[in-house]
Each structure stands twice: as structure tokens, then as C-alpha cells.
Coordinates of C-alpha atoms in Angstrom, one line a residue:
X44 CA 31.8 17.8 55.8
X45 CA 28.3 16.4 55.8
X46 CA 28.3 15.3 52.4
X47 CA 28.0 11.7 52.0
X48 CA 30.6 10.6 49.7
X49 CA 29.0 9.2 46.7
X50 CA 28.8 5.2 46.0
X51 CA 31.3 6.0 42.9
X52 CA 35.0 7.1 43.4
X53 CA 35.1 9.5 40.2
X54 CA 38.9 9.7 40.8
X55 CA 38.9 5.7 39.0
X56 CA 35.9 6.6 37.3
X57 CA 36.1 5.7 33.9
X58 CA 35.0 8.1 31.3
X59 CA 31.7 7.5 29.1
X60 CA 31.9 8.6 25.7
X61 CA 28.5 8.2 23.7
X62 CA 28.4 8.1 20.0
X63 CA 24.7 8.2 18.5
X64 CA 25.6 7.7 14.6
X65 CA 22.9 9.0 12.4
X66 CA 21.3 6.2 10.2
X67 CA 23.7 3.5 11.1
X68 CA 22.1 0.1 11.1
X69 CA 23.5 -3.4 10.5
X70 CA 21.7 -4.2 6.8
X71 CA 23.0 -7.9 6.9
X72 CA 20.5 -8.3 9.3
X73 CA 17.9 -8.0 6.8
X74 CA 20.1 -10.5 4.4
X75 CA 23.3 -11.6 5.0
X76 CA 24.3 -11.7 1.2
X77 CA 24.5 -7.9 1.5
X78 CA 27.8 -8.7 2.1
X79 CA 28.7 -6.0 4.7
X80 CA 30.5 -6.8 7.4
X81 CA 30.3 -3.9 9.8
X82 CA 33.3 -2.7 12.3
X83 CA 31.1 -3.3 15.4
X84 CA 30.4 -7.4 14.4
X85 CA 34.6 -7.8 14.5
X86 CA 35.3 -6.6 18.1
X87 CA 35.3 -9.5 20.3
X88 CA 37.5 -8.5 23.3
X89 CA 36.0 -6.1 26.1
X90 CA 33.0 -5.3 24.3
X91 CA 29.3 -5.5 25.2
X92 CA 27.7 -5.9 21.2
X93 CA 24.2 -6.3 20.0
X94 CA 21.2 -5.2 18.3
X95 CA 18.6 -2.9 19.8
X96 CA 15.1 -2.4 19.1
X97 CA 14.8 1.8 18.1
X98 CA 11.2 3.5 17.8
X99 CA 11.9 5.1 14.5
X100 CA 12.6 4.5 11.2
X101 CA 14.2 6.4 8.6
X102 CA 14.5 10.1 10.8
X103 CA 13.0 11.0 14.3
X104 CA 16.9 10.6 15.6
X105 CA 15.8 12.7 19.2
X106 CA 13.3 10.5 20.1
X107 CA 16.3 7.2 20.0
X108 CA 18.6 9.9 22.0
X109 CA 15.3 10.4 24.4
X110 CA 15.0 6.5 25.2
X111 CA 19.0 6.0 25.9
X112 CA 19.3 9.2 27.9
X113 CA 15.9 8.7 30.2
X114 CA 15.1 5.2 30.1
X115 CA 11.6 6.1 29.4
X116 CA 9.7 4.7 25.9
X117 CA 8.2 5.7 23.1
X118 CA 6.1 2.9 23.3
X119 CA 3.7 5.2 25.9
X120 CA 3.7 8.0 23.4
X121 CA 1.6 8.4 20.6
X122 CA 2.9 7.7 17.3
X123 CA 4.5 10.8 15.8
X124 CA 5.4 12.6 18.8
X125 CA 8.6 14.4 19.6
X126 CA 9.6 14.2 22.9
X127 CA 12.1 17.1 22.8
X128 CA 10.0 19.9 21.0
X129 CA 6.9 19.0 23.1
X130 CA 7.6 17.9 26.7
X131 CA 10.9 18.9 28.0
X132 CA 10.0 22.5 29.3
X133 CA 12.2 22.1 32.8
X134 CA 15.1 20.2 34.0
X135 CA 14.8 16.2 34.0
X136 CA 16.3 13.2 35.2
X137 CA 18.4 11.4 32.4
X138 CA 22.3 9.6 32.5
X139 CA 23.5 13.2 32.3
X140 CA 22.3 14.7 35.3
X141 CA 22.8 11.2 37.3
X142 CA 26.7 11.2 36.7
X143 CA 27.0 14.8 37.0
X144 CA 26.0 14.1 40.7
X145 CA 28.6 11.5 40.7
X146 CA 31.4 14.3 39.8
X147 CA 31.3 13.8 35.9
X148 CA 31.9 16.2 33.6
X149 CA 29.2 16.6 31.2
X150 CA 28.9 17.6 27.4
X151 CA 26.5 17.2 24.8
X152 CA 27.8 17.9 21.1
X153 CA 26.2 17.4 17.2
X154 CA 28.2 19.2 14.6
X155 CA 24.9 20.6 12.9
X156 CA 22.1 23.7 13.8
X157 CA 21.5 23.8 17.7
X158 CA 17.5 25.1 16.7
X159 CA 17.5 21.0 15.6
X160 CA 15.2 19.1 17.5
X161 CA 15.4 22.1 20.1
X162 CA 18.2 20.5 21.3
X163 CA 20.2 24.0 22.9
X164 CA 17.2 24.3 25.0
X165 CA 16.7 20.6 25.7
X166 CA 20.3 19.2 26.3
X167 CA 20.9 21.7 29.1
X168 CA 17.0 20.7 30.7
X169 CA 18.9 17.0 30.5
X170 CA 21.7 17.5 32.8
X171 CA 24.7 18.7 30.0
X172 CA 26.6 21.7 32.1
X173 CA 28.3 21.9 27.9
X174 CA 26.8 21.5 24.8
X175 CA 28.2 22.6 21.3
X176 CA 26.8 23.0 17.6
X177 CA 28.5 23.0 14.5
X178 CA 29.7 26.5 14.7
X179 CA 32.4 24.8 17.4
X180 CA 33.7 22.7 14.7
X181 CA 36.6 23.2 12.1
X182 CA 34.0 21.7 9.4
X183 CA 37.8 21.0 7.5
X184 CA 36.7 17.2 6.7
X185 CA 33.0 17.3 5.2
X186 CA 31.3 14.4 3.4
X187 CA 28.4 15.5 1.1
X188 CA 27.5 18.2 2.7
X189 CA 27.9 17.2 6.5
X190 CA 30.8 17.3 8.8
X191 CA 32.0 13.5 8.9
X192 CA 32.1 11.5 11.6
X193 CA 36.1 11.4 11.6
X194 CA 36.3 15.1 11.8
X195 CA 33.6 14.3 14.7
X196 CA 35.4 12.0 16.8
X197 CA 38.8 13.8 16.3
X198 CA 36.6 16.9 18.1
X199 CA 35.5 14.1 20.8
X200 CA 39.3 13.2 21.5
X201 CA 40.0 17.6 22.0
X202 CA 37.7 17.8 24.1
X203 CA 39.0 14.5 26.0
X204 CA 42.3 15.6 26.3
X205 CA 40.6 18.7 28.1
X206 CA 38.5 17.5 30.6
X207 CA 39.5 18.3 34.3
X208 CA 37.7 14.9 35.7
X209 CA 35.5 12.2 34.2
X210 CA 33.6 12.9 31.2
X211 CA 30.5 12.0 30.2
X212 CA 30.1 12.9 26.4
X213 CA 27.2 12.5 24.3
X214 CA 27.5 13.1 20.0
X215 CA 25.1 13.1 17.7
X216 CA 26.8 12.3 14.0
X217 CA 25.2 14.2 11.3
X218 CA 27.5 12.2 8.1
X219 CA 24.6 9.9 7.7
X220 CA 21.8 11.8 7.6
X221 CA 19.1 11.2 4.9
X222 CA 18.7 12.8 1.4
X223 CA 20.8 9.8 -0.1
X224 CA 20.9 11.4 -3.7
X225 CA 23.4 11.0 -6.2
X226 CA 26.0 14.1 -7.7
X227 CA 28.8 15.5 -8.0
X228 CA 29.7 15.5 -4.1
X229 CA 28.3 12.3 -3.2
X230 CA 29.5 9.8 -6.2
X231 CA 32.8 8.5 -5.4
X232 CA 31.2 7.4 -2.2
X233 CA 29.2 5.0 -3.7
X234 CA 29.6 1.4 -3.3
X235 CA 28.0 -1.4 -6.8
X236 CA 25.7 -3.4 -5.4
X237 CA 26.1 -6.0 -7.9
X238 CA 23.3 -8.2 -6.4
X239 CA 21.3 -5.4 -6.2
X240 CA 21.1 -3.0 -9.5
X241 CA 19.1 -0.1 -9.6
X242 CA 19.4 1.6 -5.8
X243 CA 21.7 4.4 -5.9
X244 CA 20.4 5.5 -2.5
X245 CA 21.7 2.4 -1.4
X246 CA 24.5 2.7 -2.8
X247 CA 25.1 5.7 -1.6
X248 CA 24.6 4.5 1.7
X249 CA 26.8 2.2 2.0
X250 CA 29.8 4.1 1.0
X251 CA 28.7 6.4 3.9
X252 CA 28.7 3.5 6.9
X253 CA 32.0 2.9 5.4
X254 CA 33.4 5.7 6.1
X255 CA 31.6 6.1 9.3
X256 CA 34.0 2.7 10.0
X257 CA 36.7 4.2 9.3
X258 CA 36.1 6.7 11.8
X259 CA 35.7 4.2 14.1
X260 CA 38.5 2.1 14.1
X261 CA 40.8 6.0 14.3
X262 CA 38.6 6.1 17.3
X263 CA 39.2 2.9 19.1
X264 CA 42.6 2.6 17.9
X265 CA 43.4 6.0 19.6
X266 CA 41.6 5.1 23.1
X267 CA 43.3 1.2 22.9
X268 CA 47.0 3.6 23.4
X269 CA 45.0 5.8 26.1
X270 CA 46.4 4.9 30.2
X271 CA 43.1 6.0 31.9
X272 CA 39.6 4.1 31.7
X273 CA 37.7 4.6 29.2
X274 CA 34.8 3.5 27.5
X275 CA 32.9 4.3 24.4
X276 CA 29.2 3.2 23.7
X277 CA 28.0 3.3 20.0
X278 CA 24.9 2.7 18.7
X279 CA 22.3 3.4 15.7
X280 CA 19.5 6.1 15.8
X281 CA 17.1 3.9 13.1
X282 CA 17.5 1.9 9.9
X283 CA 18.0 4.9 7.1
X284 CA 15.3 5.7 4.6
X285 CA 16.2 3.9 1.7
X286 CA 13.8 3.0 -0.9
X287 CA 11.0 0.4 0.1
X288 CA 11.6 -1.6 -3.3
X289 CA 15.1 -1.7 -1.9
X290 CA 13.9 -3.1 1.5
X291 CA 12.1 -5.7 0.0
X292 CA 14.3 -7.0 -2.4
X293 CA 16.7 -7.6 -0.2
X294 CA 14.0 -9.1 2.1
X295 CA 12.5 -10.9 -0.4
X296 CA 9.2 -10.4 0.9
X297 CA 6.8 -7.5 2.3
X298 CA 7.5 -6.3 6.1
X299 CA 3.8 -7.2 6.8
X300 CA 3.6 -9.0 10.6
X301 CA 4.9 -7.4 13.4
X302 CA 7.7 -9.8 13.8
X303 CA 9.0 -8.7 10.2
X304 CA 8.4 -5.1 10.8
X305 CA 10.6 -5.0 14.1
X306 CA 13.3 -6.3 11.5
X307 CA 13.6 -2.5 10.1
X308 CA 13.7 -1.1 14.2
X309 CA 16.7 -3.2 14.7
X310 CA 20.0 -1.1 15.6
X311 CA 23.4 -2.5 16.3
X312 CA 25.3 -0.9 19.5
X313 CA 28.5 -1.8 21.2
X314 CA 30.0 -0.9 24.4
X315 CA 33.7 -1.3 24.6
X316 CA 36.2 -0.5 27.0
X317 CA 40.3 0.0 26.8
X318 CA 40.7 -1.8 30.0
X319 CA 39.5 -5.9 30.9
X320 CA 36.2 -5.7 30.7
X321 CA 33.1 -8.7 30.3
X322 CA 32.6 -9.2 27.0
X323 CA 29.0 -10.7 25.6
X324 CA 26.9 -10.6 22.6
X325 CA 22.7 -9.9 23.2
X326 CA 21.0 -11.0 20.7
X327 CA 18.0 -8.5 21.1
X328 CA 17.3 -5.7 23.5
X329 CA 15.9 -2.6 23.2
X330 CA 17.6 1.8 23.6
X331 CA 15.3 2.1 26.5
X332 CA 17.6 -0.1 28.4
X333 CA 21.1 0.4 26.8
X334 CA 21.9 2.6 29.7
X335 CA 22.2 -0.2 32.4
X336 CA 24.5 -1.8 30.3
X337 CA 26.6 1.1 30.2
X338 CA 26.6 1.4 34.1
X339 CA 26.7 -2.1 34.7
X340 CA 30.4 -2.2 32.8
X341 CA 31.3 0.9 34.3
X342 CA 30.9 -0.5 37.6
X343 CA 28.8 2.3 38.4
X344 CA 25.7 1.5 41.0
X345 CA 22.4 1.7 39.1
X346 CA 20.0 4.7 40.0
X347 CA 17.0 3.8 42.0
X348 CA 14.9 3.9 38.2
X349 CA 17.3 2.1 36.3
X350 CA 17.1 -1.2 39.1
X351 CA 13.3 -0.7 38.3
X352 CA 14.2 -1.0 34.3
X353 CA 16.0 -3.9 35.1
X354 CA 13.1 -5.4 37.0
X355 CA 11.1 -4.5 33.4
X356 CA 13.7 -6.2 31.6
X357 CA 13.7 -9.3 33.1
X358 CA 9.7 -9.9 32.1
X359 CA 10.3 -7.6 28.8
X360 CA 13.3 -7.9 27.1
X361 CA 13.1 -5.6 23.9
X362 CA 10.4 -2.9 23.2
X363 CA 9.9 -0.2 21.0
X364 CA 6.7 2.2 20.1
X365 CA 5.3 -1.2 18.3
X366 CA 5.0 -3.7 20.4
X367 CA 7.2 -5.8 22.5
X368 CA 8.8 -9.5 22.8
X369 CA 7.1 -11.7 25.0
X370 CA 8.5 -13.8 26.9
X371 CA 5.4 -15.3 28.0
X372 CA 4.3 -16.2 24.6
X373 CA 8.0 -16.5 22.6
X374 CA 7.0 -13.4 20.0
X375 CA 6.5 -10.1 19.2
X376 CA 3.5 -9.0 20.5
X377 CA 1.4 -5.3 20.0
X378 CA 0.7 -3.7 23.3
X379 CA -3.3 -4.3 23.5
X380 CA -2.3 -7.9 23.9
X381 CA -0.3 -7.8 27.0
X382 CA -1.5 -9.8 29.8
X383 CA -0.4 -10.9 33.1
X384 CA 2.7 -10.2 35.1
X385 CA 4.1 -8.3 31.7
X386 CA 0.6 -6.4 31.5
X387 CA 1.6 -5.6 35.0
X388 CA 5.0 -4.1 34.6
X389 CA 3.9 -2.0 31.3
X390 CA 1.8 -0.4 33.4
X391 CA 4.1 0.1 36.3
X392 CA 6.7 1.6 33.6
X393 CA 3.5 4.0 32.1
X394 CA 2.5 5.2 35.3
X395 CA 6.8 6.4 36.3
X396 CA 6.9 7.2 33.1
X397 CA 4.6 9.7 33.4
X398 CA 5.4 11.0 36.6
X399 CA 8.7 11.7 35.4
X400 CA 7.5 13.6 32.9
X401 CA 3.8 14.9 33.5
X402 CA 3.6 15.3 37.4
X403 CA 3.8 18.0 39.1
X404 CA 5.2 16.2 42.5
X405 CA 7.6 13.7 40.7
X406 CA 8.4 10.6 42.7
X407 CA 11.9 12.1 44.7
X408 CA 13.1 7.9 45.0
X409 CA 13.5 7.9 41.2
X410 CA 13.5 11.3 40.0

């Protein structure tokens, strides 16, 4: 056998499931007298927890799977793009096709069309050997129109329970999505909003990200009674498209500067394992990077571009396609006025970026 064993033993390999949840975002952090105390601010123990800068607001969900997946940013992208429909024409390097390498199985699911976002062509170009679309699910437990994420994550736990070694499984929620409009399906989901009179959509909304909770805490409680590792990231796609007024009420002012703006990019994630596991709280860091938290508690060695994204990281720590925090000078900042050492790894990051995706002769170290 000439095969070099890899650096990971996948026999005590413990398996990654990924939860993207469409439109979930942490309002409080907008104004804590919203009074909504979210599941992923109440786990404490073996959990990794935090907010993380997204590049979109309100839709654009492929583009928040692109970052976490790649590691690249839409900060190098023009505004408006779509990674998926426009780029990915061939195989590329992402999470999935890393720890398929390392022996993990891997699937890509989102109970809605497989034309969205091209995702039946792209998911497979991304390193999933599985990928399934609505049609694979019962739809027997649907909120408004959508399959809801308990329905979801009880599909999640099948295809667990099936797996013949690691998994690595990436979902993308649909019970969230926009079009928060009040009738006859969608009314006994909504939450008063005493405070705040007059938003249906956000009331609407919250009765959603309750229920999405819910789902949640089936989720964890039924992995917490699992004997094998496990460990389950979550995070936000971007803040959901309520109604400005809305926004700013509860702001209590416009989202005019940069550093107020970046306020409506901010999405909460957790990583959580079923086993003893470092917990910590980070205060701010961007989807771009999410994945080398996710190896680091897995004990998993990070690929040759991830040590470069932690290099990025460490003179960078949040970014999105707005600007970036500073270090250097303690704020937000838009990307003309980089200088120095962090102009210096922007462009580093550009330029792999790039090959990655662009270049004929990709660089074989990191791609």
C-alpha cells in the first residue's frame, strides 16, 4: 500500500453536520428590548457561539453557503453577483471535497427546487458524492408553505442513522424564507410585538425563529443521547427582509455609517459538540472563516488554505462584501481604505482567491 494514511483517523472522526437556517439572525442584537432570547445564546457547555459578519441581507442565501464552504469572500466580488449561477462551471475545492479525501461521507440537502441557485449542478462541482431536493422529503410537517425545519432535521437524523462512516452533511432550511405576509396559513404563527405595533412581517417572523428553536432543541437533545462524536454547526444565511421602518424603530436611528450598517450583516452561529469539547464565545467574526472553527474543534488538521485564512484572520478579523474591522485602526473600515500589512493580506487573499476560481493552473499547495 502506497497510500499515505491520512493525518485524520476517520474511524474516531466525528461527524459534521451543517445547518444553514434561512433568515435566522439574532434581532436583540439590534435592541435588546426585543425581548427574544434565541436557543443558540443559552448553550454554554461544549459549544463554540457567536456572531458572524454575512455578505447579504434579506436573500442571496448561496452566496453565505459560498463563503462557509470555500473560504473565499464576497468582499472580492462585485456587488450583486452570484457565485453559484456564474462561476462554478467545474469541480472546486471547498470543506466537502477536503473531508471527502479524509474518508467522509458527503451529502448536501435543502428540502426546496434543486434548479435554486443551480445548486444540483453546483453542490456536486463542490465535493457532495449526495445531494437531495425536496422531492426526497415526506413534506408531512409544513409551515406556511415550506417544509419546516423540524421535519428537516428529523430527515438529517435518517440519513445519520444511515451513513456507513463519517458524515459530512450540509442543509439549507427553507421555513424561513421571505414573503413574511399575513393569512390564513401563516397567523397563528405570529408573535404581538407589544413595543412594536404595526409590523406584521415582524411578527410573523418571529413566530417563525420560534419554531425554528424548537427544531433545534429536538435536534440537540437527540445527538446529547447519541454514543459516537458528533458535532453540529448552525448558523444564519442574513438578517431577513423585514420592513425598513421596522429596522429603524427598533434601532432608533437610520443605518447610515458603515459601523451601523454591518449591524444588519450580523449572523449568530454555534458549533456544539456531544462530547467535552472547548467552549468560547467570539464576539465578531466573519462566514468566510467559520470553517476553521469547525476543524479546529474537530481536531481535524487545517488544509494548506485554511492555515492561510487563519494567517488573514489574525490582521483581519471580520469581513464581509462591505468593508472590514481593522485592527489597525479599532473600526470598520471600506476596502479603498486599507493600508499596510492588512492592505497586504487583502491582496494576498484576492490574488488565491482568484486562482481558485479564475486560473487555469490553480495553485496544487492550496487547491
Amino acid at each position: 500500500n502506497n497510500n499515505p494514511a491520512p493525518a485524520t483517523d476517520t474511524a474516531t472522526s466525528p461527524s459534521i453536520i451543517v445547518i444553514m437556517d434561512e433568515a435566522y439572525a439574532d434581532i436583540n442584537t439590534l435592541n435588546p428590548e426585543f425581548g427574544d432570547t434565541l436557543f443558540y445564546r443559552t448553550l454554554h457547555k461544549n459549544t463554540v457561539k457567536g456572531l458572524a459578519l454575512s455578505s447579504v441581507y434579506g436573500g442571496g442565501t448561496a452566496n453565505s453557503e459560498y463563503e462557509f464552504l470555500t473560504g473565499n469572500s464576497m468582499a472580492f466580488f462585485n456587488q450583486g453577483t452570484s457565485v453559484y449561477q456564474q462561476y462554478i462551471k467545474a469541480p472546486v475545492y471547498s470543506m466537502a471535497t477536503y473531508l471527502k479525501g479524509l474518508g467522509y461521507e458527503t451529502i448536501a440537502t435543502h428540502p426546496f427546487h434543486r434548479q435554486g441557485w443551480s445548486r444540483e449542478t453546483v453542490w456536486p462541482f463542490l465535493g457532495f458524492e449526495q445531494t437531495t431536493f425536496l422531492e426526497d422529503y415526506p413534506q408531512a410537517n409544513k409551515i406556511r408553505d415550506y417544509v419546516s425545519d423540524q421535519e428537516m432535521f428529523e430527515y438529517i437524523i435518517k440519513k445519520f442513522k444511515q451513513k456507513k462512516k463519517p458524515l459530512f452533511l450540509y442543509g439549507v432550511t427553507m421555513q424561513n424564507h421571505s414573503g413574511y405576509i399575513i393569512d390564513s396559513t401563516s397567523q397563528s404563527l405570529q408573535v404581538p410585538l407589544r413595543q412594536y405595533p404595526g409590523h406584521p412581517d415582524a411578527e410573523l417572523y418571529k413566530g417563525l425563529v420560534r419554531e425554528s428553536d424548537k427544531a433545534l432543541r429536538y435536534l440537540i437533545h437527540y445527538f446529547e443521547q447519541v454514543n459516537e462524536k458528533i458535532i453540529i454547526v448552525f448558523y444564519g444565511d442574513h438578517f431577513p427582509g423585514l420592513s425598513k421602518d421596522f429596522y429603524r424603530e427598533l434601532h432608533g436611528k437610520d443605518f447610515t455609517t458603515l459601523r451601523e450598517r454591518q449591524k444588519l450583516y450580523k449572523v449568530p452561529f454555534f458549533i456544539w459538540t456531544n462530547y467535552e469539547s472547548k467552549s468560547a464565545d467570539i464576539p465578531l467574526t466573519s462566514l468566510n472563516y467559520l470553517s476553521n472553527y469547525v476543524y479546529k474543534v474537530a481536531g481535524i488538521e487545517l488544509p494548506a488554505y485554511n492555515k492561510f485564512l487563519k494567517d488573514v484572520q489574525e490582521q483581519i478579523p471580520a469581513m464581509n462584501s462591505w468593508g472590514f474591522y481593522s485592527t489597525a485602526h479599532h473600526k470598520f473600515l471600506n476596502y479603498n481604505y486599507a493600508d499596510g500589512k492588512e492592505k497586504e493580506k487583502l491582496t494576498e487573499y484576492k490574488m488565491l482567491q482568484y486562482n481558485s476560481i479564475f486560473d487555469k493552473n490553480r495553485n496544487k499547495l492550496f487547491f
